[in-house]
PDB file of C-alpha atoms in Angstrom:
ATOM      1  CA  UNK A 218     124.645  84.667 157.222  1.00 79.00           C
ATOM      2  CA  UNK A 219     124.857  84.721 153.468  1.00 79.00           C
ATOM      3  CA  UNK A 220     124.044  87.876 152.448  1.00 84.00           C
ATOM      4  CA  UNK A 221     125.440  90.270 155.592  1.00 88.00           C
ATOM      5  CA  UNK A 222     128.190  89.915 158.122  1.00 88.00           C
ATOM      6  CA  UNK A 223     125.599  90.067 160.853  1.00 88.00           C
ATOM      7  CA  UNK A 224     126.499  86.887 163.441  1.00 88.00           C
ATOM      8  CA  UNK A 225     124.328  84.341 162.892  1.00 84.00           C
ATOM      9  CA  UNK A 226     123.884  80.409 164.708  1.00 84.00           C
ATOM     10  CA  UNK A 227     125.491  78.297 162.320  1.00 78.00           C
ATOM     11  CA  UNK A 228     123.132  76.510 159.641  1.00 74.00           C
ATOM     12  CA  UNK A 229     123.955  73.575 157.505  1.00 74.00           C
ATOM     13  CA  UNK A 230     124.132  73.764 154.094  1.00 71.00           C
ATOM     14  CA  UNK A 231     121.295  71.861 152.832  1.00 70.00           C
ATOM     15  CA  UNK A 232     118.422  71.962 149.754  1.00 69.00           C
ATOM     16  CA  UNK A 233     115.857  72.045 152.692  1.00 70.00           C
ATOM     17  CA  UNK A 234     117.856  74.594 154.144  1.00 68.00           C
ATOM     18  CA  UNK A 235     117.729  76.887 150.781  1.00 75.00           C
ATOM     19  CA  UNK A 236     114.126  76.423 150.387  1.00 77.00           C
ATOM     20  CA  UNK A 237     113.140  79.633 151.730  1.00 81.00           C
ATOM     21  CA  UNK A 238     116.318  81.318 152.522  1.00 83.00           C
ATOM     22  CA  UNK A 239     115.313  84.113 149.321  1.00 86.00           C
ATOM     23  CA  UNK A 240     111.805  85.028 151.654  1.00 89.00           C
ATOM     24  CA  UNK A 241     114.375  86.329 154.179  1.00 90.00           C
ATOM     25  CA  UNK A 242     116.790  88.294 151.890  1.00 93.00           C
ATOM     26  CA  UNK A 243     114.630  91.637 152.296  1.00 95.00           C
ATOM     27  CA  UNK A 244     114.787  91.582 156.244  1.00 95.00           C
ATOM     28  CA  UNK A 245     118.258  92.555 156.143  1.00 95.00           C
ATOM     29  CA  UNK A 246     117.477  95.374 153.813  1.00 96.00           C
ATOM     30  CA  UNK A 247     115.001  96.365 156.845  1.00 97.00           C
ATOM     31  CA  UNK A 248     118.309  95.872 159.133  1.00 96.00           C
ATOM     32  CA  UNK A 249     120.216  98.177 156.577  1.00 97.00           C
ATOM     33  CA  UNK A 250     117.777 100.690 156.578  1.00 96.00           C
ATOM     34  CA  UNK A 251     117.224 100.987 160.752  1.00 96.00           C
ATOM     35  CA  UNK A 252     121.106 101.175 160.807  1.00 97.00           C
ATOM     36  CA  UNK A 253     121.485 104.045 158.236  1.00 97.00           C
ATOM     37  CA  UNK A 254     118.611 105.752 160.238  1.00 96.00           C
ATOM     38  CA  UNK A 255     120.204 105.587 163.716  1.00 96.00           C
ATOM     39  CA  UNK A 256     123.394 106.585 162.136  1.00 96.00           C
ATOM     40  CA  UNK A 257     121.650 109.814 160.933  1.00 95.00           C
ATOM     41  CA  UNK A 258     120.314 110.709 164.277  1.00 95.00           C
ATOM     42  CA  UNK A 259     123.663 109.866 165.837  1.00 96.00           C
ATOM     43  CA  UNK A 260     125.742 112.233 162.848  1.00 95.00           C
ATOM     44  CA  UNK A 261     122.769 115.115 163.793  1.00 94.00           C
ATOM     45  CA  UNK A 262     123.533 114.591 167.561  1.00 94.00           C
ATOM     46  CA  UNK A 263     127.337 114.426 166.667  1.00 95.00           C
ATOM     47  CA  UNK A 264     127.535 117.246 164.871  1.00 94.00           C
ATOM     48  CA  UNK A 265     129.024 115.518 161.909  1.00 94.00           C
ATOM     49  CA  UNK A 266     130.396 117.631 158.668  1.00 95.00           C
ATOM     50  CA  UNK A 267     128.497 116.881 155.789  1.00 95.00           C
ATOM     51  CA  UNK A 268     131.707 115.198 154.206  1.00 96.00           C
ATOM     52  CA  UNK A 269     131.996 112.683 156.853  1.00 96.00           C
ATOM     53  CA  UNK A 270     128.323 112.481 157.081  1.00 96.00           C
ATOM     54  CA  UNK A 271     128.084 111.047 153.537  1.00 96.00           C
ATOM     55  CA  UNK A 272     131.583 108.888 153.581  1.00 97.00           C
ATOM     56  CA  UNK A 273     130.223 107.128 156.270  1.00 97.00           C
ATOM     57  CA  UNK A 274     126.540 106.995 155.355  1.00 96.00           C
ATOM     58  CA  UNK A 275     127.922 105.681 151.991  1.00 97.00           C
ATOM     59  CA  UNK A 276     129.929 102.666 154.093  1.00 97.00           C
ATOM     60  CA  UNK A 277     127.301 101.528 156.387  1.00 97.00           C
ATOM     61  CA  UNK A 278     125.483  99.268 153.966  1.00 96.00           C
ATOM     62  CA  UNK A 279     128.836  97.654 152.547  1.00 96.00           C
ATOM     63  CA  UNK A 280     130.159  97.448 156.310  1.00 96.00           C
ATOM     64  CA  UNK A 281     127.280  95.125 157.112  1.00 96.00           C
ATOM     65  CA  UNK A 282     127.072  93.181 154.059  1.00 95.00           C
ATOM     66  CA  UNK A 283     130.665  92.911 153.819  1.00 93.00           C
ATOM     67  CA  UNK A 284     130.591  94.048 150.113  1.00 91.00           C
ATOM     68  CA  UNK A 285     128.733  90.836 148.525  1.00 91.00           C
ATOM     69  CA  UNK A 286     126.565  92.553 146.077  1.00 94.00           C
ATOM     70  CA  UNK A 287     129.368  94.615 145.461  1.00 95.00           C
ATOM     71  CA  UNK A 288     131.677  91.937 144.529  1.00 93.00           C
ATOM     72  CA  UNK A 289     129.160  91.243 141.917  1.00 93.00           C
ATOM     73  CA  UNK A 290     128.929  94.971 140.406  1.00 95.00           C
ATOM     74  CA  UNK A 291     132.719  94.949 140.028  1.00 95.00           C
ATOM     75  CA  UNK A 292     132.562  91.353 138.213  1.00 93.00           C
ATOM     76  CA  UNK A 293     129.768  92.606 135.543  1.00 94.00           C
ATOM     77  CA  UNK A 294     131.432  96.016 135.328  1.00 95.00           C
ATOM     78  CA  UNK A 295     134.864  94.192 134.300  1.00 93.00           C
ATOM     79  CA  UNK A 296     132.932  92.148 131.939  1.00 93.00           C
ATOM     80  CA  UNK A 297     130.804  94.761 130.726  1.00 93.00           C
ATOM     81  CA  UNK A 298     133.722  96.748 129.807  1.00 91.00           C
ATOM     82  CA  UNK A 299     135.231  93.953 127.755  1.00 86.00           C
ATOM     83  CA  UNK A 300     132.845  94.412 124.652  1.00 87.00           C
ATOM     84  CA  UNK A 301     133.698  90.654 124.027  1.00 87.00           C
ATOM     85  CA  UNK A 302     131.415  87.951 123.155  1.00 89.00           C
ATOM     86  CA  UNK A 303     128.660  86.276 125.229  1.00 86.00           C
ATOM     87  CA  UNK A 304     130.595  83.536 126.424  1.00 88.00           C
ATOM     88  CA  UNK A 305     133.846  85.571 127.350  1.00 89.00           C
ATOM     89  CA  UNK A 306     131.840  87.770 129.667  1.00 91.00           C
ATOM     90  CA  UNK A 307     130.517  84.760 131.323  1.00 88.00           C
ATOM     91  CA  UNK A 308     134.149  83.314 131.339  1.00 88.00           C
ATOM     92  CA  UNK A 309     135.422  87.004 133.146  1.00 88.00           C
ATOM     93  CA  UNK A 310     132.167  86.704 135.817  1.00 88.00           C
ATOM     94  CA  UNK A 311     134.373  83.734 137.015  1.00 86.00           C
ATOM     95  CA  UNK A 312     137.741  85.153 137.119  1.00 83.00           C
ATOM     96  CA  UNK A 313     138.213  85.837 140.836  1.00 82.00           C
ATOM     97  CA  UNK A 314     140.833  88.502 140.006  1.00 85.00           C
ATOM     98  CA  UNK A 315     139.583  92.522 139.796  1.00 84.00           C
ATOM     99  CA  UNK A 316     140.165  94.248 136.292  1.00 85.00           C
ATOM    100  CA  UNK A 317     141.025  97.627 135.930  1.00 89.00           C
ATOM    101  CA  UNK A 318     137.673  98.175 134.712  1.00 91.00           C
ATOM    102  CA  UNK A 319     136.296  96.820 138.392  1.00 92.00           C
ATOM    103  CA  UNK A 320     138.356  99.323 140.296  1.00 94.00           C
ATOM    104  CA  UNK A 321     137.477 102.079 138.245  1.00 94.00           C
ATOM    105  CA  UNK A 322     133.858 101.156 138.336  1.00 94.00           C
ATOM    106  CA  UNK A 323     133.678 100.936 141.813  1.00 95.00           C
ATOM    107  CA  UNK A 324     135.377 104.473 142.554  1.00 96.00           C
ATOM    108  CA  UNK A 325     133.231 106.095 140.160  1.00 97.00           C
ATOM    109  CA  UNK A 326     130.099 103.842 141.895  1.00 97.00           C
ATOM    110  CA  UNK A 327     131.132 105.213 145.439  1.00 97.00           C
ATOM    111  CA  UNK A 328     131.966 108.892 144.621  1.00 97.00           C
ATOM    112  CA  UNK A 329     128.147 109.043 142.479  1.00 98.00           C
ATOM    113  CA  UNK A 330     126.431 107.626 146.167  1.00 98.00           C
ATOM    114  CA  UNK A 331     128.428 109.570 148.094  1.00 97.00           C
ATOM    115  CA  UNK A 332     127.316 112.515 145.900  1.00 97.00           C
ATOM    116  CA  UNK A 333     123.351 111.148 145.836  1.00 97.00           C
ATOM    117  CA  UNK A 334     123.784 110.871 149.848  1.00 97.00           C
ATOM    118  CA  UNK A 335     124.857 113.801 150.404  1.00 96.00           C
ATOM    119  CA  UNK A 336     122.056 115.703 149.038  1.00 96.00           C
ATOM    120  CA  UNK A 337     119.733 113.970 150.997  1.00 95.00           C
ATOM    121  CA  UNK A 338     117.453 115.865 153.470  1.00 92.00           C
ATOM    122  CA  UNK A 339     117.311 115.042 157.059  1.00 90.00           C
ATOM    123  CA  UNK A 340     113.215 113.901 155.735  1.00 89.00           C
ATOM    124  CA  UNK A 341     114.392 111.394 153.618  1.00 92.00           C
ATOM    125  CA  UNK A 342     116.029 108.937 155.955  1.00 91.00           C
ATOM    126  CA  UNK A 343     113.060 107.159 156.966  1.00 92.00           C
ATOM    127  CA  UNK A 344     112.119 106.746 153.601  1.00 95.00           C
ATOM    128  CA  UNK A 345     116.144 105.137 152.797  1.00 96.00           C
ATOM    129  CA  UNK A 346     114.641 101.983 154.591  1.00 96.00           C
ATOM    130  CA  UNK A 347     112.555 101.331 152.068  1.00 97.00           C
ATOM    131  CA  UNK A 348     114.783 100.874 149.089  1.00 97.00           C
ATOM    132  CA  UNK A 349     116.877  98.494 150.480  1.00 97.00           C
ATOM    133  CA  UNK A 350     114.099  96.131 151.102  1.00 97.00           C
ATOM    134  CA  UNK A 351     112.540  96.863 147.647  1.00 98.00           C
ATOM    135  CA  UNK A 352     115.979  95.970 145.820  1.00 97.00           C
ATOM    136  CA  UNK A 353     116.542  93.252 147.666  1.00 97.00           C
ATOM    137  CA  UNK A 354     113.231  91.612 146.901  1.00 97.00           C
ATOM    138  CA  UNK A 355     113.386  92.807 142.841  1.00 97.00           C
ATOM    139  CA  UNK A 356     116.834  91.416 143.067  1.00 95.00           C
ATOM    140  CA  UNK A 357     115.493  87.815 144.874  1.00 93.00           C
ATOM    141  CA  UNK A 358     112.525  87.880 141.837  1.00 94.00           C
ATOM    142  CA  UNK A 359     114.933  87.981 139.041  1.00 92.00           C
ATOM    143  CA  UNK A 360     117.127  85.540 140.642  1.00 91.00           C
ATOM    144  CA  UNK A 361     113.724  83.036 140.440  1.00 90.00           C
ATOM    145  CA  UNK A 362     111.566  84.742 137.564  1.00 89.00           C
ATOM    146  CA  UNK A 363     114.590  85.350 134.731  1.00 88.00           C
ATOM    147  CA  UNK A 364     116.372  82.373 132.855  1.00 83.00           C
ATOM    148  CA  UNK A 365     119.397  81.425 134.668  1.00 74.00           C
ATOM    149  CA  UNK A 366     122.994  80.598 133.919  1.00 70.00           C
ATOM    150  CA  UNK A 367     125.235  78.017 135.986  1.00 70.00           C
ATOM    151  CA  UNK A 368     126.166  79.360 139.088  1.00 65.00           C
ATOM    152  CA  UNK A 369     125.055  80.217 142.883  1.00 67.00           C
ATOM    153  CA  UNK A 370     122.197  81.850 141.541  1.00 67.00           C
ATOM    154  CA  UNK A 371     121.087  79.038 139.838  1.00 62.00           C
ATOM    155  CA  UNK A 372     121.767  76.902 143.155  1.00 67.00           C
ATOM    156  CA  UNK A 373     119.679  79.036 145.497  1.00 67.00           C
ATOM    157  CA  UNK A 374     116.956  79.234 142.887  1.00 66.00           C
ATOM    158  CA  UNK A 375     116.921  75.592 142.387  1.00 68.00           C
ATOM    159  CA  UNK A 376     117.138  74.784 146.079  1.00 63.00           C
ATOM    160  CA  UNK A 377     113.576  76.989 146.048  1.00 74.00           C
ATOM    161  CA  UNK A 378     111.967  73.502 144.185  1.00 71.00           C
ATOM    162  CA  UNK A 379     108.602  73.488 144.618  1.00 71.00           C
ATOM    163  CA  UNK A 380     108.395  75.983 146.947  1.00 73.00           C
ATOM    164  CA  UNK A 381     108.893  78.724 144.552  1.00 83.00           C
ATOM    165  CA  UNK A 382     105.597  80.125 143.821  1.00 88.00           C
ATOM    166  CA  UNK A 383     105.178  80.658 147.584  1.00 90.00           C
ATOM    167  CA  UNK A 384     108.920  82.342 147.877  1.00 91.00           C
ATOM    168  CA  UNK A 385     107.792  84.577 144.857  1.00 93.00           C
ATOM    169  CA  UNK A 386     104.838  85.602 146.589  1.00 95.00           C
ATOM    170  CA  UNK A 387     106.458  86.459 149.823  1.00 95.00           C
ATOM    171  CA  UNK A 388     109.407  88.563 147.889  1.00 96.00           C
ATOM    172  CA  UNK A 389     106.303  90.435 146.127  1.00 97.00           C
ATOM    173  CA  UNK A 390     104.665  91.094 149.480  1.00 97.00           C
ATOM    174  CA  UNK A 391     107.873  92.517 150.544  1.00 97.00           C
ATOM    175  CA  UNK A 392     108.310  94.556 147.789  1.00 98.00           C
ATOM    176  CA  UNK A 393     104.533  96.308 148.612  1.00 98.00           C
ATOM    177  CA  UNK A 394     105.940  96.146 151.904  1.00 97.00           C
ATOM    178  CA  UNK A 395     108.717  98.688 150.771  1.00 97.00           C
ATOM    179  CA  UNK A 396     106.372 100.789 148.822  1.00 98.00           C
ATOM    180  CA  UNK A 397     104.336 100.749 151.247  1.00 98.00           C
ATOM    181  CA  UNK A 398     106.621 102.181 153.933  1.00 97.00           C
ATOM    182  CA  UNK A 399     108.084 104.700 151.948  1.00 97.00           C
ATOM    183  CA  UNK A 400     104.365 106.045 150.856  1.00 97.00           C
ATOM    184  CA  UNK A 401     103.598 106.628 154.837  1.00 96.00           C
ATOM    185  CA  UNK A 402     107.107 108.378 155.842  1.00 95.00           C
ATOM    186  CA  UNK A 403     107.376 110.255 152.899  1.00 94.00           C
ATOM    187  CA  UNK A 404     104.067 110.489 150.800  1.00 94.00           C
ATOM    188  CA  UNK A 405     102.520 110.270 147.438  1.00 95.00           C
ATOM    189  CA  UNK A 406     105.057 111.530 145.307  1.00 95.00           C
ATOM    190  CA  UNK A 407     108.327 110.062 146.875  1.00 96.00           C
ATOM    191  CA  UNK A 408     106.902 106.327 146.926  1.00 97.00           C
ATOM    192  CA  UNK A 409     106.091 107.039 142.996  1.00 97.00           C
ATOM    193  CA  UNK A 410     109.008 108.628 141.690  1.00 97.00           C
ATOM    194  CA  UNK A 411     110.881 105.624 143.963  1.00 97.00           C
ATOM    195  CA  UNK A 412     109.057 102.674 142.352  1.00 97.00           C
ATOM    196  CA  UNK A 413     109.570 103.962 139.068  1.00 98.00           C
ATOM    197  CA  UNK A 414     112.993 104.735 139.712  1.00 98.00           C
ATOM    198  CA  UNK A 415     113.165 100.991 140.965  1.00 98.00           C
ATOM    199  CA  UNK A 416     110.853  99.646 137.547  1.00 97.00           C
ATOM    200  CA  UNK A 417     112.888 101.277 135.227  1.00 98.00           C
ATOM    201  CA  UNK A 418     116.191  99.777 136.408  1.00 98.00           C
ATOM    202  CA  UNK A 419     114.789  96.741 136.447  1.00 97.00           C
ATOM    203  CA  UNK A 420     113.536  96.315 133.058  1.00 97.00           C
ATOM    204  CA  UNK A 421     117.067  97.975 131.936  1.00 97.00           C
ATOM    205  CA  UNK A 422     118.504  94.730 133.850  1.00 96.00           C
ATOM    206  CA  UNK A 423     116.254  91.897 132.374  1.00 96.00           C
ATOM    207  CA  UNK A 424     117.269  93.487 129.019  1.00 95.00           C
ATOM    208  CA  UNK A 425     120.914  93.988 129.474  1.00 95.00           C
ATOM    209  CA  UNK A 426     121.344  90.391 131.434  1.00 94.00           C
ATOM    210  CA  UNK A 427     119.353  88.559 127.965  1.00 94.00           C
ATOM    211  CA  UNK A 428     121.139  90.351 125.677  1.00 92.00           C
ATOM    212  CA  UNK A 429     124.409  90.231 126.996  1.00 93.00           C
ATOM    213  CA  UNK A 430     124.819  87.318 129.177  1.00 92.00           C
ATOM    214  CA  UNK A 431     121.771  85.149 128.270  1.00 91.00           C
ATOM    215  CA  UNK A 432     120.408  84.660 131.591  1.00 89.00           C
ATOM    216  CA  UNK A 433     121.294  85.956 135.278  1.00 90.00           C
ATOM    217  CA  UNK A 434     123.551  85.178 137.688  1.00 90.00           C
ATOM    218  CA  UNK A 435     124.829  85.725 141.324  1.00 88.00           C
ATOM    219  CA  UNK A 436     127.124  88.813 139.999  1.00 92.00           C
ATOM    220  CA  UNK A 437     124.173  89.840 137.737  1.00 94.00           C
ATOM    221  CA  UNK A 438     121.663  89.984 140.541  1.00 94.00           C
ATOM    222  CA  UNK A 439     124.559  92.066 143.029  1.00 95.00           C
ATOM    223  CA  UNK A 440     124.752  94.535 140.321  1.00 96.00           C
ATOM    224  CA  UNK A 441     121.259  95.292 139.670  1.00 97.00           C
ATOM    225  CA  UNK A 442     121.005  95.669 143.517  1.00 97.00           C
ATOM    226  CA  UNK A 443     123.646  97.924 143.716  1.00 97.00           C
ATOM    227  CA  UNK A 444     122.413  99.996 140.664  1.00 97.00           C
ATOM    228  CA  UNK A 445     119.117 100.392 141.620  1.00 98.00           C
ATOM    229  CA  UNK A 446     120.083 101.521 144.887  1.00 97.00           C
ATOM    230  CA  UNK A 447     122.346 104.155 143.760  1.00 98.00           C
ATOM    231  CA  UNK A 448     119.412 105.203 141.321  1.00 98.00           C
ATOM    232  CA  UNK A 449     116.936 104.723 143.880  1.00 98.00           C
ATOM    233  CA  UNK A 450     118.956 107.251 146.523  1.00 97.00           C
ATOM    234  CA  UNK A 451     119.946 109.782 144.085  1.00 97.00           C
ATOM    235  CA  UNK A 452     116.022 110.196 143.025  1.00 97.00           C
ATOM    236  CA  UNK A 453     114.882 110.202 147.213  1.00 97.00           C
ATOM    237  CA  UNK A 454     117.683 113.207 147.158  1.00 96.00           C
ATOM    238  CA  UNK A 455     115.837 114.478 143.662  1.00 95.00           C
ATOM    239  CA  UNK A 456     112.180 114.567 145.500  1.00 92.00           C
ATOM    240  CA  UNK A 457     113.825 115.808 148.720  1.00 88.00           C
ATOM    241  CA  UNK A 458     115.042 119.346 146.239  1.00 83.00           C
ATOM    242  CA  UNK A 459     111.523 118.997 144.704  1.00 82.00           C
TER     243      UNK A 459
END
């Protein structure tokens, strides 16, 4: 219920309740991933051009999200863009309202996935599942594993108490999980060049978030998720040419 617009019984908000809520962040990359595969089969069956095959491809994961991670890229891209100091980036994170920075950043974010989709092979979409359950989980171990500023990041990660060794080990086993999957649908080579792909953004991200923000947030976290996936689907179409 937090992180998709999937229907969901109604759960108080409650530390107990937030205990483990980051061990079940993956699945719905799992739910992402079955959903982008079953709309493949259904554009094949359909017939679809290869335009509206990757317009809508590229709007199936914000569709059942609802564009939460996203909300985040557009936030750090505004404050990115700023070049101001530390604590005026943190101070922009905040501002609900979109800079022109945001809106550029997120047409230039969709037309590069659209692009990366589109060159995907017909091979590769069994393999798709995989990354959104790997950024997902690298996303959930910054959240717990990188120094934190005020914020709903910092909420959910304290919520975790003393439970977080065992929610860290369960986001790790999902990220094998990922790896895992992609190295049996798609082989050797693809499940390398995606964990990487996935390693490299990620160390760009601790990096970036210390240096320029001091810690990570909620809006931190949604745009390393949605960076690494658009890196992560552009190399799947690289090893798909390969």
């Amino acid at each position: 219920s937090m992180y998709s617009r999937i229907p969901m019984p109604f759960v108080e908000w409650s530390e107990c309740g937030m205990k483990y809520a980051f061990c079940f962040f993956p699945l719905i990359g799992v739910v992402i991933g079955a959903c982008v595969c079953a709309f493949c089969w259904l554009s094949v069956q359909a017939g679809l051009g290869i335009l509206a095959f990757s317009l809508l491809g590229t709007a199936v994961p914000l569709l059942i999200t609802g564009g939460i991670h996203m909300d985040g890229f557009l936030d750090v891209t505004d404050a990115r863009s700023s070049f101001q100091s530390r604590e005026r980036k943190l101070e922009i994170l905040k501002d609900p309202h979109a800079g022109a920075f945001a809106i550029a950043g997120c047409g230039v974010y969709l037309l590069l996935y659209t692009a990366a989709f589109s060159e995907l092979r017909l091979e590769a979409f069994p393999a798709i599942g995989g990354i959104y359950v790997m950024t997902r989980a690298l996303s959930g171990l910054s959240v717990l594993c990188f120094p934190r500023k005020d914020g709903l990041a910092a909420t959910f990660a304290k919520g975790t108490g003393n439970g977080a060794p065992a929610v860290k080990a369960v986001l790790a086993v999902w990220l094998l999980v990922g790896i895992a999957f992609v190295f049996l649908v798609s082989g050797t080579v693809t499940a390398v060049v995606l964990t990487v792909a996935a390693a490299a953004v990620f160390l760009w991200y601790h990096h970036m978030a210390m240096h320029e923000f001091g810690g990570t947030t909620g809006d931190l976290a949604g745009y390393f998720l949605q960076t690494a996936e658009l890196v992560m689907v552009a190399a799947l179409a690289v090893c798909g040419r390969l």
